[in-house]
Amino acid sequence: MDNIFGQYGVLLDVNLSTKEIKKTPIPKEDLKNYLGGRGLGMKILWDRVKEPGMDPYSPENPLMFMPGPFSGLPIPSSSRTTIITKSTRTSPKNKKYPHSSTISYANMGGFFGPEVKFAGYDGIVVTGKASSPVYLLIEDDKVEIKSARAYWGMGTDMFDKALIEKFGKGYQSCYIGPGGENVIPYASVLNTAARAAGRGGVGAVMGSKNLKAIVVKGTQQPKLAQHKKYLELLAKARQAFRDDKEGVEYWRSGGTAHALESSSDNGTMAVKNYREGTFKEIEKINTKAARTQIWKRDFACFSCRLACKKSGFAKGAYGGVIHDGPEYETGTMVGANLLISDLEGLNKIIAICDDYGIDIITTGGVLGFLMEARERGLIDLDFLDGIDLKWGAIDASIDMIHKIVRQDGVGKLAGLGVKALAEHIGNGSEEFAIHVKGHELAAWNVNTRAERMMITYGTANRGACHLNSSSPTRQNHNAMQDSLGACSFAGAWYKGDISYRHFIEAITGVEHTDEEFAMIGERIFNLEKLFNYREGFERVDDQLPERFFKDAHTYGKGEGILATHQDFDNWIEAYYKERGWDLKTSKPSPEKIAELGLNFTV
Amino acid sequence: MTHKESSRRDFLKKLAIGGGGVVLLGKYNFLFGNQPKNGILKAIIVDFDKCTGCRTCETACSAFHHQIEIEGEMLNGLGNPKLANIQVYHYNPDVDIPSICANCPDTPCVNACPVTPDPITGHKAIFRDELTQSIRTNHSVCISCGSCSRACESERTGVIKMNSISNHPEHICDHCGGNPQCVMNCPYDALSFREVDVDGTYFGLSPEEIAEKLFERYYAGEEVVNG
């Protein structure tokens, strides 16, 4: 590709139905306007999904694996891969089409994205459906569709071992487990058997295509526009991390798990299906407990200086499991949210979910919902196929997870998520079915910081998402960050003269003013929104569950605090105004569309 | 594995009998300049408790050794990890093994090289460099037989690989001329450049052998029963 620096301008384009494998050029303008990762994936999704209402499980739904312009370069903490597709999880309140759903993106660290870049691609797009289980083997230009029959049915841990045995050093992979194979709508995609692109059903789409894995090895790197400037920035960035020992140590010593205790103390934790914000037994699952009982080693993603991944094993009744965890999201969602405080039991649940390849956030939401419905007498033991699902029940939780993944009995319904469960159960259960647009909330509770969290969850384009942020500026920034291959945990270090914009300039040679650069994230966020709007998602779909307007926490820092519907209306209208979106429908205004160069959507 | 372990044990035994100043005879009974003049032989030593598997060492090594010329100036390259002399192996259960030339005092690689030593320098196609005390290669006399690589593979780390195009040995650490970039750039202080310790637990072992030991060390006695 002429005059493209830091990237290749090449998309690996694989159709599993026709077995056609080709390199599709990526327009230079798209690389400039959408960077890579989440943004470029969104642009390709828009280009390929020409009509609204496509069934996410149809072979035509494109599934994209996108590194970014930082991927493969040793810029600290730039390991992320974003997987983009049309969501299996979301649906609007007023369905315009039978298969209306939002965009979906899920993001994982590890080593996969950099290797895709080494193989000579800015991304991989998979369409079609294989007639039998396959995996994709990529070695630079050599790309093959191979039979995965021998691996079908394997949990991610065993499969990861099998791949290491077969391919060894130099190869990276990402894959689904039985969750994805059985097309559980909230199946995840993993690499290194623990790092998950968990949310939004990306693993279900992968499974629906009969694609077990992508294995990749590459030897290339694209030429940079300003090599010397890049080296200077790299040296400065490394120094910035070295200079901030305390900041780095926060991540190394516990990572997001540190938030287990602080969030509980602050009353911002999802506890007992979001009924409370503080977990009374937090000291049993905090970082101190994990260091003593579980964690053995710290691990880092590609070229990362933070090493927030903790692997270890548990002993005791639920022992014998070598796996990661818990971190904040997993520890809360299948811990505090279910009132489970047995650290070994909690770790076992995490290991089982990862082995199956299902989203732990959603799984915790589903189990919490069922426990509450049972407690309230809305469902009984028969409904649960005899599984005695009560607060704090580890074995029953595990039994239910098995049923979900095996699509057995009640597991079939539970596998659809809390929205579908509440529709089935009725009797007001939708008030405590904790989702937005069908996507379950993450481990940060709402009431104590209602404005911030309601806007964060309500306006996220993939359905409820804790990483979305609440201000348009911050949301745009995050969308841009997800498009670089950069990790949000390290975002704070990239400021001033080592900001992302400077790196992009050195890598790609494309110069942006600060305003233009900020507009990239805004463009991406609005394109996602326009996709959703076309599918029929409007203002009413940005609403949060009734629980957050009715049930104040009964203890802790959030005790008694409750937002009203009027509060929410005020907040969301202020947000739409700042966005330049229609107050009634939430549609981006024609002026905003034009300003962002999104006229092709009209 | 048994073969390798026994050969390693034999080596250690010989070393113990002979003391620090032992001189081992090569295949052709020549004595080479294998021993450092000042008696201290250094190598990159890994502290596996500290390594997190981030692979920054690979990129630092590669960037330094594969420089590019920009406007007449030689600058570090982009750090393609495939080109690094240090290679980090990842296993499941989680352990990561940076594997690098152990700078073995008894140089199985040099001993295995069948090339006649240069009458003046005493160097074969692979030799210990007097100045840096690292193992170097001379491609102009290398006959691409792969003996050094096989010796390294069967007796030690297995770091030395034959380049698939040039068919000469590669991935041999040169200590970056005395200031190893991997050590300098490791964010976790997991690497150090210090005296070779043949009694060290992990000296000269292959990544697989080290992984076995680390599994034992961190996850001992635990069966993986996921799911």
Short mmCIF file of C-alpha atoms in Angstrom, two decimals, chain A residues 140-425:
data_model
loop_
_atom_site.label_atom_id
_atom_site.label_comp_id
_atom_site.label_asym_id
_atom_site.label_seq_id
_atom_site.Cartn_x
_atom_site.Cartn_y
_atom_site.Cartn_z
CA ASP A 140 2.08 -14.56 7.51
CA ASP A 141 0.69 -14.88 3.96
CA LYS A 142 -0.15 -18.55 4.35
CA VAL A 143 -3.71 -18.89 5.63
CA GLU A 144 -5.51 -22.21 5.96
CA ILE A 145 -8.88 -23.36 7.21
CA LYS A 146 -8.16 -26.53 9.22
CA SER A 147 -10.44 -29.11 10.79
CA ALA A 148 -11.10 -28.56 14.49
CA ARG A 149 -13.04 -31.79 15.00
CA ALA A 150 -10.38 -33.14 17.33
CA TYR A 151 -10.73 -30.07 19.57
CA TRP A 152 -14.49 -29.54 19.52
CA GLY A 153 -15.88 -29.92 23.01
CA MET A 154 -12.62 -29.08 24.73
CA GLY A 155 -12.65 -26.55 27.54
CA THR A 156 -10.45 -23.54 26.95
CA ASP A 157 -7.82 -24.69 29.44
CA MET A 158 -7.29 -28.09 27.88
CA PHE A 159 -7.48 -26.59 24.41
CA ASP A 160 -4.89 -23.95 25.29
CA LYS A 161 -2.56 -26.73 26.45
CA ALA A 162 -3.23 -28.67 23.26
CA LEU A 163 -2.35 -25.66 21.12
CA ILE A 164 0.87 -25.00 23.05
CA GLU A 165 1.77 -28.66 22.58
CA LYS A 166 0.99 -28.62 18.86
CA PHE A 167 2.34 -25.22 17.82
CA GLY A 168 4.61 -24.03 20.61
CA LYS A 169 6.70 -20.90 20.71
CA GLY A 170 5.90 -18.14 18.28
CA TYR A 171 2.20 -18.86 17.81
CA GLN A 172 -0.67 -17.04 19.48
CA SER A 173 -4.29 -18.01 19.49
CA CYS A 174 -7.78 -17.07 20.60
CA TYR A 175 -10.65 -19.46 20.86
CA ILE A 176 -14.04 -20.41 22.21
CA GLY A 177 -14.92 -23.11 24.71
CA PRO A 178 -18.09 -25.23 24.92
CA GLY A 179 -20.01 -22.01 25.67
CA GLY A 180 -19.29 -20.66 22.20
CA GLU A 181 -19.61 -24.06 20.55
CA ASN A 182 -23.11 -24.41 21.99
CA VAL A 183 -23.83 -20.84 20.91
CA ILE A 184 -24.71 -19.65 24.41
CA PRO A 185 -25.63 -16.01 23.65
CA TYR A 186 -23.15 -14.71 26.23
CA ALA A 187 -20.20 -16.88 25.24
CA SER A 188 -16.76 -15.27 25.33
CA VAL A 189 -13.53 -15.54 23.36
CA LEU A 190 -10.32 -16.19 25.28
CA ASN A 191 -6.60 -16.22 24.79
CA THR A 192 -4.05 -17.81 27.15
CA ALA A 193 -7.00 -19.64 28.78
CA ALA A 194 -7.84 -16.69 31.01
CA ARG A 195 -7.80 -13.39 29.15
CA ALA A 196 -11.32 -12.96 27.86
CA ALA A 197 -13.11 -10.80 25.36
CA GLY A 198 -16.05 -11.53 27.56
CA ARG A 199 -18.93 -9.28 26.75
CA GLY A 200 -21.60 -8.99 24.14
CA GLY A 201 -21.67 -12.54 22.85
CA VAL A 202 -18.66 -12.44 20.55
CA GLY A 203 -17.96 -16.09 21.39
CA ALA A 204 -21.51 -17.04 20.42
CA VAL A 205 -21.05 -15.51 16.98
CA MET A 206 -17.73 -17.32 16.63
CA GLY A 207 -19.40 -20.59 17.62
CA SER A 208 -22.28 -19.98 15.22
CA LYS A 209 -19.68 -19.93 12.46
CA ASN A 210 -18.23 -23.26 13.63
CA LEU A 211 -14.96 -21.46 14.22
CA LYS A 212 -13.14 -22.91 17.24
CA ALA A 213 -9.97 -20.84 17.08
CA ILE A 214 -7.64 -18.59 15.21
CA VAL A 215 -3.98 -19.51 15.48
CA VAL A 216 -1.50 -16.98 14.16
CA LYS A 217 2.22 -16.50 13.75
CA GLY A 218 3.85 -13.62 11.97
CA THR A 219 7.27 -12.19 11.24
CA GLN A 220 6.55 -8.70 9.94
CA GLN A 221 6.24 -5.13 11.13
CA PRO A 222 5.12 -2.14 9.10
CA LYS A 223 7.47 0.77 8.49
CA LEU A 224 6.77 3.81 10.63
CA ALA A 225 6.40 7.34 9.33
CA GLN A 226 8.72 8.98 11.86
CA HIS A 227 10.92 6.27 13.29
CA LYS A 228 13.21 8.49 15.32
CA LYS A 229 10.36 10.43 16.86
CA TYR A 230 8.66 7.15 17.77
CA LEU A 231 11.81 5.93 19.55
CA GLU A 232 11.98 9.16 21.51
CA LEU A 233 8.35 8.83 22.54
CA LEU A 234 8.88 5.20 23.50
CA ALA A 235 11.85 6.09 25.71
CA LYS A 236 9.84 8.85 27.37
CA ALA A 237 6.83 6.61 27.91
CA ARG A 238 8.97 3.92 29.51
CA GLN A 239 10.51 6.55 31.75
CA ALA A 240 7.09 7.86 32.74
CA PHE A 241 6.21 4.42 34.07
CA ARG A 242 9.58 4.06 35.82
CA ASP A 243 9.10 7.43 37.48
CA ASP A 244 5.70 6.51 38.88
CA LYS A 245 6.57 3.61 41.14
CA GLU A 246 3.47 4.03 43.26
CA GLY A 247 1.08 4.08 40.31
CA VAL A 248 2.69 1.01 38.78
CA GLU A 249 2.74 -0.79 42.11
CA TYR A 250 -1.03 -0.40 42.48
CA TRP A 251 -1.54 -2.60 39.45
CA ARG A 252 1.25 -5.04 40.17
CA SER A 253 0.24 -5.65 43.74
CA GLY A 254 -3.38 -6.36 43.02
CA GLY A 255 -4.72 -4.87 39.83
CA THR A 256 -8.44 -4.32 39.68
CA ALA A 257 -8.88 -6.63 42.67
CA HIS A 258 -7.86 -3.70 44.88
CA ALA A 259 -11.24 -2.22 44.01
CA LEU A 260 -13.04 -5.09 45.72
CA GLU A 261 -12.42 -3.53 49.10
CA SER A 262 -12.55 0.15 48.13
CA SER A 263 -15.73 -0.29 46.12
CA SER A 264 -17.41 -2.18 48.93
CA ASP A 265 -16.33 0.52 51.39
CA ASN A 266 -17.68 3.22 49.07
CA GLY A 267 -21.00 1.47 48.64
CA THR A 268 -20.45 1.18 44.87
CA MET A 269 -20.28 -2.59 44.59
CA ALA A 270 -22.86 -4.93 43.06
CA VAL A 271 -24.01 -6.94 46.06
CA LYS A 272 -26.99 -9.32 46.26
CA ASN A 273 -28.15 -8.66 42.70
CA TYR A 274 -27.44 -4.93 43.08
CA ARG A 275 -29.76 -4.67 46.09
CA GLU A 276 -26.83 -3.42 48.22
CA GLY A 277 -23.56 -1.62 47.57
CA THR A 278 -21.38 -2.96 50.37
CA PHE A 279 -20.34 -6.56 50.99
CA LYS A 280 -20.14 -7.40 54.68
CA GLU A 281 -17.71 -10.25 54.09
CA ILE A 282 -15.40 -8.35 51.77
CA GLU A 283 -12.30 -9.16 53.81
CA LYS A 284 -12.72 -12.81 52.82
CA ILE A 285 -12.27 -12.06 49.11
CA ASN A 286 -10.08 -8.93 49.05
CA THR A 287 -6.52 -8.70 47.74
CA LYS A 288 -5.00 -9.63 51.08
CA ALA A 289 -7.02 -12.84 51.19
CA ALA A 290 -6.25 -13.61 47.56
CA ARG A 291 -2.50 -13.06 48.07
CA THR A 292 -2.53 -15.40 51.03
CA GLN A 293 -4.83 -18.10 49.71
CA ILE A 294 -4.78 -18.04 45.93
CA TRP A 295 -2.37 -15.88 43.99
CA LYS A 296 0.99 -17.34 43.12
CA ARG A 297 2.37 -15.25 40.31
CA ASP A 298 1.85 -11.93 38.52
CA PHE A 299 1.61 -11.88 34.75
CA ALA A 300 1.73 -9.16 32.15
CA CYS A 301 0.33 -8.82 28.66
CA PHE A 302 2.56 -8.01 25.69
CA SER A 303 5.08 -5.33 26.66
CA CYS A 304 3.08 -4.27 29.71
CA ARG A 305 4.68 -2.89 32.85
CA LEU A 306 1.65 -3.37 35.11
CA ALA A 307 1.27 -7.18 35.40
CA CYS A 308 -2.25 -7.06 36.80
CA LYS A 309 -3.01 -10.69 35.91
CA LYS A 310 -2.76 -12.95 38.94
CA SER A 311 -2.59 -16.67 38.56
CA GLY A 312 -2.63 -19.17 41.32
CA PHE A 313 -4.42 -22.11 42.76
CA ALA A 314 -6.80 -22.76 45.55
CA LYS A 315 -6.69 -25.48 48.16
CA GLY A 316 -9.49 -26.80 50.32
CA ALA A 317 -12.87 -28.19 49.30
CA TYR A 318 -12.86 -26.25 46.03
CA GLY A 319 -9.14 -26.55 45.53
CA GLY A 320 -7.08 -28.15 42.84
CA VAL A 321 -7.85 -25.42 40.37
CA ILE A 322 -5.00 -23.57 38.76
CA HIS A 323 -6.45 -20.40 37.35
CA ASP A 324 -6.56 -16.61 37.49
CA GLY A 325 -8.54 -14.63 39.86
CA PRO A 326 -10.46 -13.09 41.30
CA GLU A 327 -10.17 -9.56 39.93
CA TYR A 328 -12.77 -6.85 40.49
CA GLU A 329 -15.37 -7.81 37.92
CA THR A 330 -15.19 -11.56 38.40
CA GLY A 331 -14.77 -11.36 42.19
CA THR A 332 -17.82 -9.14 42.47
CA MET A 333 -20.13 -10.69 39.92
CA VAL A 334 -19.84 -14.31 41.01
CA GLY A 335 -18.75 -13.34 44.54
CA ALA A 336 -20.33 -10.36 46.30
CA ASN A 337 -23.29 -10.20 43.92
CA LEU A 338 -24.21 -13.75 44.93
CA LEU A 339 -23.11 -13.28 48.56
CA ILE A 340 -20.40 -15.88 47.96
CA SER A 341 -17.44 -15.21 50.26
CA ASP A 342 -15.62 -18.53 50.07
CA LEU A 343 -12.58 -17.47 48.09
CA GLU A 344 -11.72 -20.96 46.87
CA GLY A 345 -15.30 -21.58 45.80
CA LEU A 346 -15.37 -18.23 44.07
CA ASN A 347 -12.15 -19.01 42.26
CA LYS A 348 -13.55 -22.33 41.14
CA ILE A 349 -16.63 -20.65 39.65
CA ILE A 350 -14.37 -18.24 37.77
CA ALA A 351 -12.26 -21.13 36.47
CA ILE A 352 -15.33 -23.04 35.31
CA CYS A 353 -16.79 -20.02 33.49
CA ASP A 354 -13.48 -19.34 31.74
CA ASP A 355 -13.08 -23.00 30.87
CA TYR A 356 -16.53 -23.02 29.27
CA GLY A 357 -15.84 -19.62 27.73
CA ILE A 358 -18.83 -17.67 29.01
CA ASP A 359 -19.06 -14.05 30.13
CA ILE A 360 -18.57 -14.04 33.91
CA ILE A 361 -20.23 -10.63 34.33
CA THR A 362 -23.43 -11.83 32.70
CA THR A 363 -23.24 -15.22 34.41
CA GLY A 364 -23.10 -13.45 37.78
CA GLY A 365 -26.05 -11.30 36.75
CA VAL A 366 -28.10 -14.33 35.73
CA LEU A 367 -27.34 -16.27 38.91
CA GLY A 368 -28.10 -13.22 41.06
CA PHE A 369 -31.39 -12.68 39.29
CA LEU A 370 -32.41 -16.31 39.77
CA MET A 371 -31.44 -16.25 43.45
CA GLU A 372 -33.57 -13.18 44.01
CA ALA A 373 -36.53 -14.55 42.04
CA ARG A 374 -36.35 -17.70 44.14
CA GLU A 375 -36.14 -15.76 47.39
CA ARG A 376 -39.18 -13.75 46.40
CA GLY A 377 -41.09 -16.94 45.58
CA LEU A 378 -41.49 -16.05 41.91
CA ILE A 379 -39.85 -19.32 40.92
CA ASP A 380 -39.53 -22.57 42.81
CA LEU A 381 -37.22 -25.54 42.99
CA ASP A 382 -39.11 -27.19 40.10
CA PHE A 383 -38.46 -24.20 37.89
CA LEU A 384 -34.78 -24.57 38.73
CA ASP A 385 -34.80 -28.31 37.90
CA GLY A 386 -34.13 -29.03 41.56
CA ILE A 387 -31.04 -26.82 41.80
CA ASP A 388 -31.18 -25.21 45.22
CA LEU A 389 -30.06 -21.76 44.12
CA LYS A 390 -29.84 -19.56 47.19
CA TRP A 391 -27.63 -16.63 48.21
CA GLY A 392 -24.10 -17.83 48.79
CA ALA A 393 -24.66 -21.28 47.28
CA ILE A 394 -21.49 -22.32 45.46
CA ASP A 395 -22.43 -25.85 44.40
CA ALA A 396 -25.83 -24.77 43.14
CA SER A 397 -24.22 -21.94 41.18
CA ILE A 398 -21.83 -24.39 39.58
CA ASP A 399 -24.68 -26.79 38.78
CA MET A 400 -26.59 -23.98 37.10
CA ILE A 401 -23.54 -22.96 35.04
CA HIS A 402 -23.22 -26.56 33.82
CA LYS A 403 -26.90 -26.53 32.86
CA ILE A 404 -26.56 -23.23 31.02
CA VAL A 405 -23.64 -24.37 28.91
CA ARG A 406 -25.18 -27.80 28.27
CA GLN A 407 -28.45 -26.08 27.34
CA ASP A 408 -30.24 -28.48 29.62
CA GLY A 409 -33.69 -27.72 31.06
CA VAL A 410 -33.78 -24.37 32.82
CA GLY A 411 -30.27 -23.76 31.51
CA LYS A 412 -31.70 -23.07 28.09
CA LEU A 413 -33.70 -20.12 29.42
CA ALA A 414 -30.97 -18.96 31.80
CA GLY A 415 -28.59 -18.99 28.85
CA LEU A 416 -30.57 -16.16 27.27
CA GLY A 417 -29.82 -13.69 30.07
CA VAL A 418 -31.84 -11.77 32.64
CA LYS A 419 -34.06 -9.89 30.20
CA ALA A 420 -35.41 -13.11 28.69
CA LEU A 421 -35.73 -14.68 32.14
CA ALA A 422 -37.78 -11.74 33.42
CA GLU A 423 -40.02 -11.81 30.33
CA HIS A 424 -40.65 -15.49 31.00
CA ILE A 425 -41.16 -15.21 34.75
#
